Amino acid sequence: MSICRRSAALILIRDDFKVLMLKRNNDISFGGSFAFPGGVLEETDYKLAQTDSQLILKNHSKYYCNQTYTWYDTSLIAAIRETTEETNISLDSKQLYSQIKPFIRIITPQMMKKRYDTQFFILNLNNYDTLNINKNESISYEWNTPFAFLEKYINNQISLFPPIFLQLIILKQLGSFQNIITYINQGDLLKHTYPHVFQFTNKGILNYPDPNFDLQKLLENEQTDYLKNELKIRYNQIERSDFRFQLEGNLKRLVGHIGKFQNSPLALLNGEIINDNQFTQNKPRF
C-alpha cells in the first residue's frame, strides 16, 4: 500500500480525431509506454492556481467537486505546464481555461507500489503536425486515431497502461470531438472529477464503485486521507446501469463489457475481453 501522488495530463485531439501520444523515455516512470503529456503537480502549479483561481472558476465551476476545487485548479495548471514542457507547444494557460475540459480522473489501485491520482483534461488543438519534443521525457511521438492506437496495442506493437487503454476505448466510441464535449457536459458533471479507482485482477479491470467489490475493505485499506474521505462521501450509495462497447480491430471482434455508473464515467465490468464469445489468446495485457 502507498500514498497517492497527485498528477495531471492533457489529451490533445485534432479535428481529424487524431490524438497525440508520447512514447516515454525508458528511464522515467511508465518508460517505453505510450501516454498523454502529463506529470505530477509541482509547487509552482499551486501558486499559479491560487493567482488564477477566479478566472478558472469562471470557466470550470460546473465541474467542481466541493472537496477538491483547489486541487482541480492546480491540476489544470499542471496539465498545461507539463504539455508545454514535453511537447514544446507554446500554451497560454489563461487563454485555454475556457477551452480545456475535464475528461476523467483515474486513481491507481492500492496494491501498486507507485500510485497516482490523475486528472485528465482534453483540448482540441490543430496545426502541430511536427513537434520538437523534449527528448529527456519521451523518445518519440505520434498523432493517430484512438482506434489506430488500440489496434497497435492489441497487436503488441505498442505498450499502453490500463488507464490509457480505457480512455482510448471511450474516445474511440465517442467518435468526434463534439460528441466528447456533449458527453462531458451531460448528466452528472462531477463524474469527471470524483475518484475513479481501478482494481486490476487476473481477468482484467474492475472499477470502484462496483457492487462486485467490498467498499468497506477499500476504505479500510486506503492510506491517502483525502481520498478516503472522498470515497466515503461519494460512494456510500452505488447505482449502476450497464451497456456494452464494441471494438473491431485486426479482423477480430473484441467485446469489452463496460458499465456506466451514475456517479462515475466508464468501467470495464468483469474484465473479460472476448473474441466470438471466447477468451482471446492475445487479449490486452493488464
PDB file of C-alpha atoms in Angstrom:
ATOM      1  CA  MET A   1       0.000   0.000   0.000  1.00  0.00           C
ATOM      2  CA  SER A   2       1.201   3.512  -0.763  1.00  0.00           C
ATOM      3  CA  ILE A   3       0.067   7.132  -0.770  1.00  0.00           C
ATOM      4  CA  CYS A   4      -1.270   8.650  -3.995  1.00  0.00           C
ATOM      5  CA  ARG A   5       0.700  11.394  -5.710  1.00  0.00           C
ATOM      6  CA  ARG A   6      -1.456  13.973  -7.450  1.00  0.00           C
ATOM      7  CA  SER A   7      -0.814  14.414 -11.159  1.00  0.00           C
ATOM      8  CA  ALA A   8      -2.444  15.717 -14.316  1.00  0.00           C
ATOM      9  CA  ALA A   9      -2.392  15.029 -18.056  1.00  0.00           C
ATOM     10  CA  LEU A  10      -3.752  16.660 -21.201  1.00  0.00           C
ATOM     11  CA  ILE A  11      -5.266  14.816 -24.161  1.00  0.00           C
ATOM     12  CA  LEU A  12      -4.627  16.851 -27.328  1.00  0.00           C
ATOM     13  CA  ILE A  13      -7.086  15.972 -30.095  1.00  0.00           C
ATOM     14  CA  ARG A  14      -7.278  17.383 -33.624  1.00  0.00           C
ATOM     15  CA  ASP A  15     -10.241  17.989 -35.923  1.00  0.00           C
ATOM     16  CA  ASP A  16      -9.353  14.787 -37.816  1.00  0.00           C
ATOM     17  CA  PHE A  17      -9.815  12.923 -34.492  1.00  0.00           C
ATOM     18  CA  LYS A  18      -6.152  12.104 -34.078  1.00  0.00           C
ATOM     19  CA  VAL A  19      -4.713  12.348 -30.567  1.00  0.00           C
ATOM     20  CA  LEU A  20      -1.132  12.977 -29.519  1.00  0.00           C
ATOM     21  CA  MET A  21       0.690  10.151 -27.762  1.00  0.00           C
ATOM     22  CA  LEU A  22       4.272  10.284 -26.476  1.00  0.00           C
ATOM     23  CA  LYS A  23       6.480   7.224 -26.113  1.00  0.00           C
ATOM     24  CA  ARG A  24       8.035   7.656 -22.698  1.00  0.00           C
ATOM     25  CA  ASN A  25      11.772   7.517 -22.143  1.00  0.00           C
ATOM     26  CA  ASN A  26      12.780   4.134 -20.711  1.00  0.00           C
ATOM     27  CA  ASP A  27      14.490   5.792 -17.732  1.00  0.00           C
ATOM     28  CA  ILE A  28      11.384   7.531 -16.341  1.00  0.00           C
ATOM     29  CA  SER A  29       8.017   6.427 -14.946  1.00  0.00           C
ATOM     30  CA  PHE A  30       5.944   4.356 -17.400  1.00  0.00           C
ATOM     31  CA  GLY A  31       9.094   4.007 -19.519  1.00  0.00           C
ATOM     32  CA  GLY A  32       8.590   2.613 -23.015  1.00  0.00           C
ATOM     33  CA  SER A  33       4.815   3.018 -22.959  1.00  0.00           C
ATOM     34  CA  PHE A  34       2.668   5.454 -24.923  1.00  0.00           C
ATOM     35  CA  ALA A  35       0.935   8.121 -22.851  1.00  0.00           C
ATOM     36  CA  PHE A  36      -0.603  11.570 -22.992  1.00  0.00           C
ATOM     37  CA  PRO A  37       1.550  14.538 -21.906  1.00  0.00           C
ATOM     38  CA  GLY A  38       1.447  14.936 -18.132  1.00  0.00           C
ATOM     39  CA  GLY A  39       3.158  14.620 -14.779  1.00  0.00           C
ATOM     40  CA  VAL A  40       2.980  15.258 -11.046  1.00  0.00           C
ATOM     41  CA  LEU A  41       1.788  18.549  -9.565  1.00  0.00           C
ATOM     42  CA  GLU A  42       4.510  20.979  -8.510  1.00  0.00           C
ATOM     43  CA  GLU A  43       4.633  23.864  -6.048  1.00  0.00           C
ATOM     44  CA  THR A  44       4.610  26.420  -8.862  1.00  0.00           C
ATOM     45  CA  ASP A  45       1.316  24.932 -10.095  1.00  0.00           C
ATOM     46  CA  TYR A  46      -0.319  25.534  -6.716  1.00  0.00           C
ATOM     47  CA  LYS A  47       0.914  29.137  -6.642  1.00  0.00           C
ATOM     48  CA  LEU A  48      -0.335  29.944 -10.148  1.00  0.00           C
ATOM     49  CA  ALA A  49      -3.647  28.202  -9.449  1.00  0.00           C
ATOM     50  CA  GLN A  50      -4.144  30.427  -6.433  1.00  0.00           C
ATOM     51  CA  THR A  51      -3.450  33.512  -8.545  1.00  0.00           C
ATOM     52  CA  ASP A  52      -5.810  32.413 -11.335  1.00  0.00           C
ATOM     53  CA  SER A  53      -8.469  30.789  -9.164  1.00  0.00           C
ATOM     54  CA  GLN A  54     -11.253  33.244 -10.049  1.00  0.00           C
ATOM     55  CA  LEU A  55     -10.563  33.004 -13.772  1.00  0.00           C
ATOM     56  CA  ILE A  56     -10.570  29.199 -13.633  1.00  0.00           C
ATOM     57  CA  LEU A  57     -13.726  29.230 -11.539  1.00  0.00           C
ATOM     58  CA  LYS A  58     -15.464  31.374 -14.154  1.00  0.00           C
ATOM     59  CA  ASN A  59     -14.845  28.714 -16.822  1.00  0.00           C
ATOM     60  CA  HIS A  60     -14.961  25.482 -14.794  1.00  0.00           C
ATOM     61  CA  SER A  61     -17.296  25.969 -11.835  1.00  0.00           C
ATOM     62  CA  LYS A  62     -19.793  23.345 -13.021  1.00  0.00           C
ATOM     63  CA  TYR A  63     -17.136  20.618 -12.874  1.00  0.00           C
ATOM     64  CA  TYR A  64     -16.020  21.242  -9.304  1.00  0.00           C
ATOM     65  CA  CYS A  65     -16.257  18.717  -6.521  1.00  0.00           C
ATOM     66  CA  ASN A  66     -16.620  20.848  -3.380  1.00  0.00           C
ATOM     67  CA  GLN A  67     -13.834  18.876  -1.702  1.00  0.00           C
ATOM     68  CA  THR A  68     -11.302  19.250  -4.480  1.00  0.00           C
ATOM     69  CA  TYR A  69     -11.750  22.584  -6.216  1.00  0.00           C
ATOM     70  CA  THR A  70      -8.296  23.909  -5.257  1.00  0.00           C
ATOM     71  CA  TRP A  71      -6.738  20.626  -6.353  1.00  0.00           C
ATOM     72  CA  TYR A  72      -8.689  20.836  -9.615  1.00  0.00           C
ATOM     73  CA  ASP A  73      -7.307  24.329 -10.325  1.00  0.00           C
ATOM     74  CA  THR A  74      -3.778  23.109  -9.695  1.00  0.00           C
ATOM     75  CA  SER A  75      -4.286  20.038 -11.888  1.00  0.00           C
ATOM     76  CA  LEU A  76      -5.426  22.231 -14.758  1.00  0.00           C
ATOM     77  CA  ILE A  77      -2.312  24.376 -14.437  1.00  0.00           C
ATOM     78  CA  ALA A  78      -0.070  21.294 -14.184  1.00  0.00           C
ATOM     79  CA  ALA A  79      -1.606  19.672 -17.278  1.00  0.00           C
ATOM     80  CA  ILE A  80      -0.844  22.775 -19.335  1.00  0.00           C
ATOM     81  CA  ARG A  81       2.663  23.163 -17.900  1.00  0.00           C
ATOM     82  CA  GLU A  82       3.610  19.519 -18.429  1.00  0.00           C
ATOM     83  CA  THR A  83       2.303  19.564 -22.003  1.00  0.00           C
ATOM     84  CA  THR A  84       4.336  22.691 -22.762  1.00  0.00           C
ATOM     85  CA  GLU A  85       7.480  21.159 -21.245  1.00  0.00           C
ATOM     86  CA  GLU A  86       7.121  17.808 -23.013  1.00  0.00           C
ATOM     87  CA  THR A  87       5.986  18.940 -26.466  1.00  0.00           C
ATOM     88  CA  ASN A  88       7.421  22.486 -26.697  1.00  0.00           C
ATOM     89  CA  ILE A  89       3.997  23.651 -27.854  1.00  0.00           C
ATOM     90  CA  SER A  90       3.526  27.155 -26.502  1.00  0.00           C
ATOM     91  CA  LEU A  91       0.291  27.145 -24.485  1.00  0.00           C
ATOM     92  CA  ASP A  92      -1.039  30.215 -22.698  1.00  0.00           C
ATOM     93  CA  SER A  93      -2.933  28.887 -19.703  1.00  0.00           C
ATOM     94  CA  LYS A  94      -5.161  31.938 -19.281  1.00  0.00           C
ATOM     95  CA  GLN A  95      -6.338  31.713 -22.886  1.00  0.00           C
ATOM     96  CA  LEU A  96      -7.032  27.996 -22.564  1.00  0.00           C
ATOM     97  CA  TYR A  97      -9.150  27.978 -19.396  1.00  0.00           C
ATOM     98  CA  SER A  98     -12.349  28.340 -21.444  1.00  0.00           C
ATOM     99  CA  GLN A  99     -11.324  25.617 -23.939  1.00  0.00           C
ATOM    100  CA  ILE A 100      -9.901  22.799 -21.819  1.00  0.00           C
ATOM    101  CA  LYS A 101     -12.428  20.342 -20.349  1.00  0.00           C
ATOM    102  CA  PRO A 102     -12.019  17.647 -17.656  1.00  0.00           C
ATOM    103  CA  PHE A 103     -12.211  14.181 -19.176  1.00  0.00           C
ATOM    104  CA  ILE A 104     -11.726  11.596 -16.433  1.00  0.00           C
ATOM    105  CA  ARG A 105      -9.963  11.251 -13.086  1.00  0.00           C
ATOM    106  CA  ILE A 106      -8.248   7.912 -12.512  1.00  0.00           C
ATOM    107  CA  ILE A 107      -6.589   6.644  -9.359  1.00  0.00           C
ATOM    108  CA  THR A 108      -4.017   3.861  -9.295  1.00  0.00           C
ATOM    109  CA  PRO A 109      -5.221   0.807  -7.318  1.00  0.00           C
ATOM    110  CA  GLN A 110      -3.997   0.196  -3.798  1.00  0.00           C
ATOM    111  CA  MET A 111      -1.711  -2.759  -4.413  1.00  0.00           C
ATOM    112  CA  MET A 112       0.632  -0.777  -6.678  1.00  0.00           C
ATOM    113  CA  LYS A 113       3.935   0.476  -5.220  1.00  0.00           C
ATOM    114  CA  LYS A 114       3.582   3.797  -7.038  1.00  0.00           C
ATOM    115  CA  ARG A 115       0.137   5.362  -7.005  1.00  0.00           C
ATOM    116  CA  TYR A 116      -1.143   8.401  -8.859  1.00  0.00           C
ATOM    117  CA  ASP A 117      -4.342  10.382  -8.575  1.00  0.00           C
ATOM    118  CA  THR A 118      -4.504  11.796 -12.102  1.00  0.00           C
ATOM    119  CA  GLN A 119      -6.956  14.287 -13.542  1.00  0.00           C
ATOM    120  CA  PHE A 120      -7.032  14.020 -17.342  1.00  0.00           C
ATOM    121  CA  PHE A 121      -8.133  17.027 -19.395  1.00  0.00           C
ATOM    122  CA  ILE A 122      -8.897  17.305 -23.097  1.00  0.00           C
ATOM    123  CA  LEU A 123      -8.207  20.079 -25.607  1.00  0.00           C
ATOM    124  CA  ASN A 124      -8.943  20.483 -29.328  1.00  0.00           C
ATOM    125  CA  LEU A 125      -5.636  21.589 -30.881  1.00  0.00           C
ATOM    126  CA  ASN A 126      -4.596  21.705 -34.548  1.00  0.00           C
ATOM    127  CA  ASN A 127      -1.626  22.816 -36.687  1.00  0.00           C
ATOM    128  CA  TYR A 128       1.055  20.905 -34.777  1.00  0.00           C
ATOM    129  CA  ASP A 129       1.812  18.000 -37.104  1.00  0.00           C
ATOM    130  CA  THR A 130       5.547  18.294 -36.430  1.00  0.00           C
ATOM    131  CA  LEU A 131       6.807  18.650 -32.879  1.00  0.00           C
ATOM    132  CA  ASN A 132      10.161  19.225 -31.230  1.00  0.00           C
ATOM    133  CA  ILE A 133       9.505  17.092 -28.174  1.00  0.00           C
ATOM    134  CA  ASN A 134      11.595  17.056 -25.014  1.00  0.00           C
ATOM    135  CA  LYS A 135      13.855  14.038 -25.537  1.00  0.00           C
ATOM    136  CA  ASN A 136      14.586  13.830 -21.805  1.00  0.00           C
ATOM    137  CA  GLU A 137      10.937  12.870 -21.283  1.00  0.00           C
ATOM    138  CA  SER A 138       9.983  10.998 -24.456  1.00  0.00           C
ATOM    139  CA  ILE A 139      11.810   9.275 -27.286  1.00  0.00           C
ATOM    140  CA  SER A 140       9.131   9.750 -29.961  1.00  0.00           C
ATOM    141  CA  TYR A 141       5.590  10.971 -30.604  1.00  0.00           C
ATOM    142  CA  GLU A 142       2.682  10.053 -32.828  1.00  0.00           C
ATOM    143  CA  TRP A 143      -0.580  11.640 -33.926  1.00  0.00           C
ATOM    144  CA  ASN A 144      -3.106   8.895 -34.635  1.00  0.00           C
ATOM    145  CA  THR A 145      -6.731   7.951 -34.057  1.00  0.00           C
ATOM    146  CA  PRO A 146      -7.780   6.216 -30.824  1.00  0.00           C
ATOM    147  CA  PHE A 147      -8.731   3.178 -32.898  1.00  0.00           C
ATOM    148  CA  ALA A 148      -5.277   3.024 -34.540  1.00  0.00           C
ATOM    149  CA  PHE A 149      -3.525   3.119 -31.160  1.00  0.00           C
ATOM    150  CA  LEU A 150      -5.834   0.403 -29.816  1.00  0.00           C
ATOM    151  CA  GLU A 151      -5.182  -1.763 -32.850  1.00  0.00           C
ATOM    152  CA  LYS A 152      -1.420  -1.393 -32.407  1.00  0.00           C
ATOM    153  CA  TYR A 153      -1.738  -2.287 -28.743  1.00  0.00           C
ATOM    154  CA  ILE A 154      -3.803  -5.395 -29.386  1.00  0.00           C
ATOM    155  CA  ASN A 155      -1.214  -6.480 -31.975  1.00  0.00           C
ATOM    156  CA  ASN A 156       1.613  -5.972 -29.434  1.00  0.00           C
ATOM    157  CA  GLN A 157       3.148  -3.136 -31.429  1.00  0.00           C
ATOM    158  CA  ILE A 158       2.987  -0.591 -28.609  1.00  0.00           C
ATOM    159  CA  SER A 159       2.655  -0.638 -24.837  1.00  0.00           C
ATOM    160  CA  LEU A 160      -0.227   1.077 -23.010  1.00  0.00           C
ATOM    161  CA  PHE A 161      -1.006   1.204 -19.323  1.00  0.00           C
ATOM    162  CA  PRO A 162      -4.619   0.310 -18.396  1.00  0.00           C
ATOM    163  CA  PRO A 163      -5.890   3.876 -17.758  1.00  0.00           C
ATOM    164  CA  ILE A 164      -4.697   4.968 -21.214  1.00  0.00           C
ATOM    165  CA  PHE A 165      -6.201   1.874 -22.846  1.00  0.00           C
ATOM    166  CA  LEU A 166      -9.590   2.557 -21.262  1.00  0.00           C
ATOM    167  CA  GLN A 167      -9.592   6.214 -22.261  1.00  0.00           C
ATOM    168  CA  LEU A 168      -8.772   5.315 -25.864  1.00  0.00           C
ATOM    169  CA  ILE A 169     -11.777   2.978 -25.850  1.00  0.00           C
ATOM    170  CA  ILE A 170     -14.000   5.798 -24.601  1.00  0.00           C
ATOM    171  CA  LEU A 171     -12.619   8.222 -27.187  1.00  0.00           C
ATOM    172  CA  LYS A 172     -12.994   5.686 -29.978  1.00  0.00           C
ATOM    173  CA  GLN A 173     -16.608   5.042 -29.054  1.00  0.00           C
ATOM    174  CA  LEU A 174     -17.495   8.741 -28.881  1.00  0.00           C
ATOM    175  CA  GLY A 175     -16.105   9.204 -32.375  1.00  0.00           C
ATOM    176  CA  SER A 176     -15.804  13.002 -32.636  1.00  0.00           C
ATOM    177  CA  PHE A 177     -14.687  15.949 -30.569  1.00  0.00           C
ATOM    178  CA  GLN A 178     -18.217  17.344 -30.498  1.00  0.00           C
ATOM    179  CA  ASN A 179     -19.504  14.023 -29.106  1.00  0.00           C
ATOM    180  CA  ILE A 180     -16.765  14.193 -26.456  1.00  0.00           C
ATOM    181  CA  ILE A 181     -17.904  17.660 -25.374  1.00  0.00           C
ATOM    182  CA  THR A 182     -21.537  16.515 -25.322  1.00  0.00           C
ATOM    183  CA  TYR A 183     -20.556  13.528 -23.169  1.00  0.00           C
ATOM    184  CA  ILE A 184     -18.589  15.725 -20.777  1.00  0.00           C
ATOM    185  CA  ASN A 185     -21.382  18.266 -20.405  1.00  0.00           C
ATOM    186  CA  GLN A 186     -24.310  15.898 -19.967  1.00  0.00           C
ATOM    187  CA  GLY A 187     -25.602  14.092 -16.910  1.00  0.00           C
ATOM    188  CA  ASP A 188     -23.592  14.117 -13.715  1.00  0.00           C
ATOM    189  CA  LEU A 189     -20.906  16.692 -14.475  1.00  0.00           C
ATOM    190  CA  LEU A 190     -18.938  15.900 -11.338  1.00  0.00           C
ATOM    191  CA  LYS A 191     -18.359  12.346 -12.595  1.00  0.00           C
ATOM    192  CA  HIS A 192     -15.179  13.629 -14.211  1.00  0.00           C
ATOM    193  CA  THR A 193     -13.563  14.898 -11.016  1.00  0.00           C
ATOM    194  CA  TYR A 194     -14.642  12.432  -8.342  1.00  0.00           C
ATOM    195  CA  PRO A 195     -12.361   9.469  -7.540  1.00  0.00           C
ATOM    196  CA  HIS A 196     -12.354   6.752 -10.160  1.00  0.00           C
ATOM    197  CA  VAL A 197     -10.352   3.822  -8.772  1.00  0.00           C
ATOM    198  CA  PHE A 198      -9.488   0.759 -10.825  1.00  0.00           C
ATOM    199  CA  GLN A 199      -8.644  -2.642  -9.373  1.00  0.00           C
ATOM    200  CA  PHE A 200      -6.569  -4.946 -11.571  1.00  0.00           C
ATOM    201  CA  THR A 201      -7.455  -8.643 -11.417  1.00  0.00           C
ATOM    202  CA  ASN A 202      -6.354 -11.751 -13.263  1.00  0.00           C
ATOM    203  CA  LYS A 203      -9.388 -11.262 -15.506  1.00  0.00           C
ATOM    204  CA  GLY A 204      -8.800  -7.614 -16.259  1.00  0.00           C
ATOM    205  CA  ILE A 205     -10.031  -4.406 -14.687  1.00  0.00           C
ATOM    206  CA  LEU A 206     -12.849  -3.667 -12.290  1.00  0.00           C
ATOM    207  CA  ASN A 207     -13.922  -0.282 -11.106  1.00  0.00           C
ATOM    208  CA  TYR A 208     -14.921   1.324  -7.841  1.00  0.00           C
ATOM    209  CA  PRO A 209     -17.713   1.884  -7.107  1.00  0.00           C
ATOM    210  CA  ASP A 210     -18.745  -1.564  -8.287  1.00  0.00           C
ATOM    211  CA  PRO A 211     -21.200  -3.848  -6.458  1.00  0.00           C
ATOM    212  CA  ASN A 212     -18.725  -6.681  -7.023  1.00  0.00           C
ATOM    213  CA  PHE A 213     -16.320  -5.082  -4.552  1.00  0.00           C
ATOM    214  CA  ASP A 214     -16.311  -4.597  -0.822  1.00  0.00           C
ATOM    215  CA  LEU A 215     -16.273  -0.823  -0.454  1.00  0.00           C
ATOM    216  CA  GLN A 216     -15.638  -1.077   3.278  1.00  0.00           C
ATOM    217  CA  LYS A 217     -12.469  -3.065   2.625  1.00  0.00           C
ATOM    218  CA  LEU A 218     -11.367  -0.437   0.136  1.00  0.00           C
ATOM    219  CA  LEU A 219     -11.836   2.312   2.721  1.00  0.00           C
ATOM    220  CA  GLU A 220     -10.006   0.345   5.410  1.00  0.00           C
ATOM    221  CA  ASN A 221      -7.005  -0.220   3.136  1.00  0.00           C
ATOM    222  CA  GLU A 222      -6.806   3.310   1.776  1.00  0.00           C
ATOM    223  CA  GLN A 223      -3.856   5.232   3.259  1.00  0.00           C
ATOM    224  CA  THR A 224      -4.419   8.509   1.428  1.00  0.00           C
ATOM    225  CA  ASP A 225      -6.568  10.533   3.818  1.00  0.00           C
ATOM    226  CA  TYR A 226      -8.184  12.940   1.362  1.00  0.00           C
ATOM    227  CA  LEU A 227      -9.054  10.026  -0.923  1.00  0.00           C
ATOM    228  CA  LYS A 228     -10.601   8.008   1.890  1.00  0.00           C
ATOM    229  CA  ASN A 229     -12.818  10.990   2.749  1.00  0.00           C
ATOM    230  CA  GLU A 230     -13.929  11.336  -0.862  1.00  0.00           C
ATOM    231  CA  LEU A 231     -14.742   7.658  -1.159  1.00  0.00           C
ATOM    232  CA  LYS A 232     -16.838   7.775   1.989  1.00  0.00           C
ATOM    233  CA  ILE A 233     -18.889  10.712   0.774  1.00  0.00           C
ATOM    234  CA  ARG A 234     -19.259   9.889  -2.888  1.00  0.00           C
ATOM    235  CA  TYR A 235     -19.631   6.140  -2.910  1.00  0.00           C
ATOM    236  CA  ASN A 236     -21.927   5.497   0.034  1.00  0.00           C
ATOM    237  CA  GLN A 237     -24.694   4.541  -2.412  1.00  0.00           C
ATOM    238  CA  ILE A 238     -23.938   2.635  -5.577  1.00  0.00           C
ATOM    239  CA  GLU A 239     -26.244   2.603  -8.564  1.00  0.00           C
ATOM    240  CA  ARG A 240     -25.394   1.227 -11.949  1.00  0.00           C
ATOM    241  CA  SER A 241     -26.784   0.819 -15.436  1.00  0.00           C
ATOM    242  CA  ASP A 242     -24.795  -1.270 -17.904  1.00  0.00           C
ATOM    243  CA  PHE A 243     -24.085  -1.060 -21.602  1.00  0.00           C
ATOM    244  CA  ARG A 244     -21.523  -2.566 -23.943  1.00  0.00           C
ATOM    245  CA  PHE A 245     -18.729  -1.142 -26.071  1.00  0.00           C
ATOM    246  CA  GLN A 246     -17.504  -2.989 -29.147  1.00  0.00           C
ATOM    247  CA  LEU A 247     -14.049  -2.588 -30.607  1.00  0.00           C
ATOM    248  CA  GLU A 248     -13.200  -4.055 -34.000  1.00  0.00           C
ATOM    249  CA  GLY A 249      -9.580  -4.437 -34.996  1.00  0.00           C
ATOM    250  CA  ASN A 250      -7.264  -6.681 -36.984  1.00  0.00           C
ATOM    251  CA  LEU A 251     -10.242  -8.583 -38.442  1.00  0.00           C
ATOM    252  CA  LYS A 252     -11.164  -9.637 -34.916  1.00  0.00           C
ATOM    253  CA  ARG A 253     -14.132  -8.506 -32.901  1.00  0.00           C
ATOM    254  CA  LEU A 254     -13.162  -7.598 -29.373  1.00  0.00           C
ATOM    255  CA  VAL A 255     -16.017  -7.019 -26.934  1.00  0.00           C
ATOM    256  CA  GLY A 256     -15.458  -5.340 -23.581  1.00  0.00           C
ATOM    257  CA  HIS A 257     -18.268  -5.429 -21.013  1.00  0.00           C
ATOM    258  CA  ILE A 258     -18.371  -1.841 -19.814  1.00  0.00           C
ATOM    259  CA  GLY A 259     -20.647  -0.320 -17.205  1.00  0.00           C
ATOM    260  CA  LYS A 260     -21.709   3.285 -16.809  1.00  0.00           C
ATOM    261  CA  PHE A 261     -22.213   4.273 -13.193  1.00  0.00           C
ATOM    262  CA  GLN A 262     -24.424   7.086 -12.027  1.00  0.00           C
ATOM    263  CA  ASN A 263     -21.506   8.799 -10.308  1.00  0.00           C
ATOM    264  CA  SER A 264     -18.596   7.609 -12.402  1.00  0.00           C
ATOM    265  CA  PRO A 265     -17.725   7.655 -16.123  1.00  0.00           C
ATOM    266  CA  LEU A 266     -16.970   4.204 -17.507  1.00  0.00           C
ATOM    267  CA  ALA A 267     -15.796   0.925 -16.038  1.00  0.00           C
ATOM    268  CA  LEU A 268     -14.783  -2.379 -17.531  1.00  0.00           C
ATOM    269  CA  LEU A 269     -17.034  -4.941 -15.860  1.00  0.00           C
ATOM    270  CA  ASN A 270     -15.819  -8.451 -15.064  1.00  0.00           C
ATOM    271  CA  GLY A 271     -12.726  -7.750 -17.109  1.00  0.00           C
ATOM    272  CA  GLU A 272     -13.334 -10.207 -19.932  1.00  0.00           C
ATOM    273  CA  ILE A 273     -12.119  -9.147 -23.353  1.00  0.00           C
ATOM    274  CA  ILE A 274     -13.631 -11.784 -25.602  1.00  0.00           C
ATOM    275  CA  ASN A 275     -13.488 -12.767 -29.249  1.00  0.00           C
ATOM    276  CA  ASP A 276     -16.508 -14.601 -30.655  1.00  0.00           C
ATOM    277  CA  ASN A 277     -17.621 -15.405 -27.088  1.00  0.00           C
ATOM    278  CA  GLN A 278     -14.277 -16.972 -26.256  1.00  0.00           C
ATOM    279  CA  PHE A 279     -11.297 -15.534 -24.421  1.00  0.00           C
ATOM    280  CA  THR A 280      -8.746 -14.247 -26.916  1.00  0.00           C
ATOM    281  CA  GLN A 281      -5.261 -15.667 -26.879  1.00  0.00           C
ATOM    282  CA  ASN A 282      -3.911 -12.192 -27.492  1.00  0.00           C
ATOM    283  CA  LYS A 283      -6.032 -10.193 -25.075  1.00  0.00           C
ATOM    284  CA  PRO A 284      -4.708  -6.837 -23.841  1.00  0.00           C
ATOM    285  CA  ARG A 285      -2.093  -7.129 -21.117  1.00  0.00           C
ATOM    286  CA  PHE A 286      -3.357  -5.552 -17.917  1.00  0.00           C
TER     287      PHE A 286
END
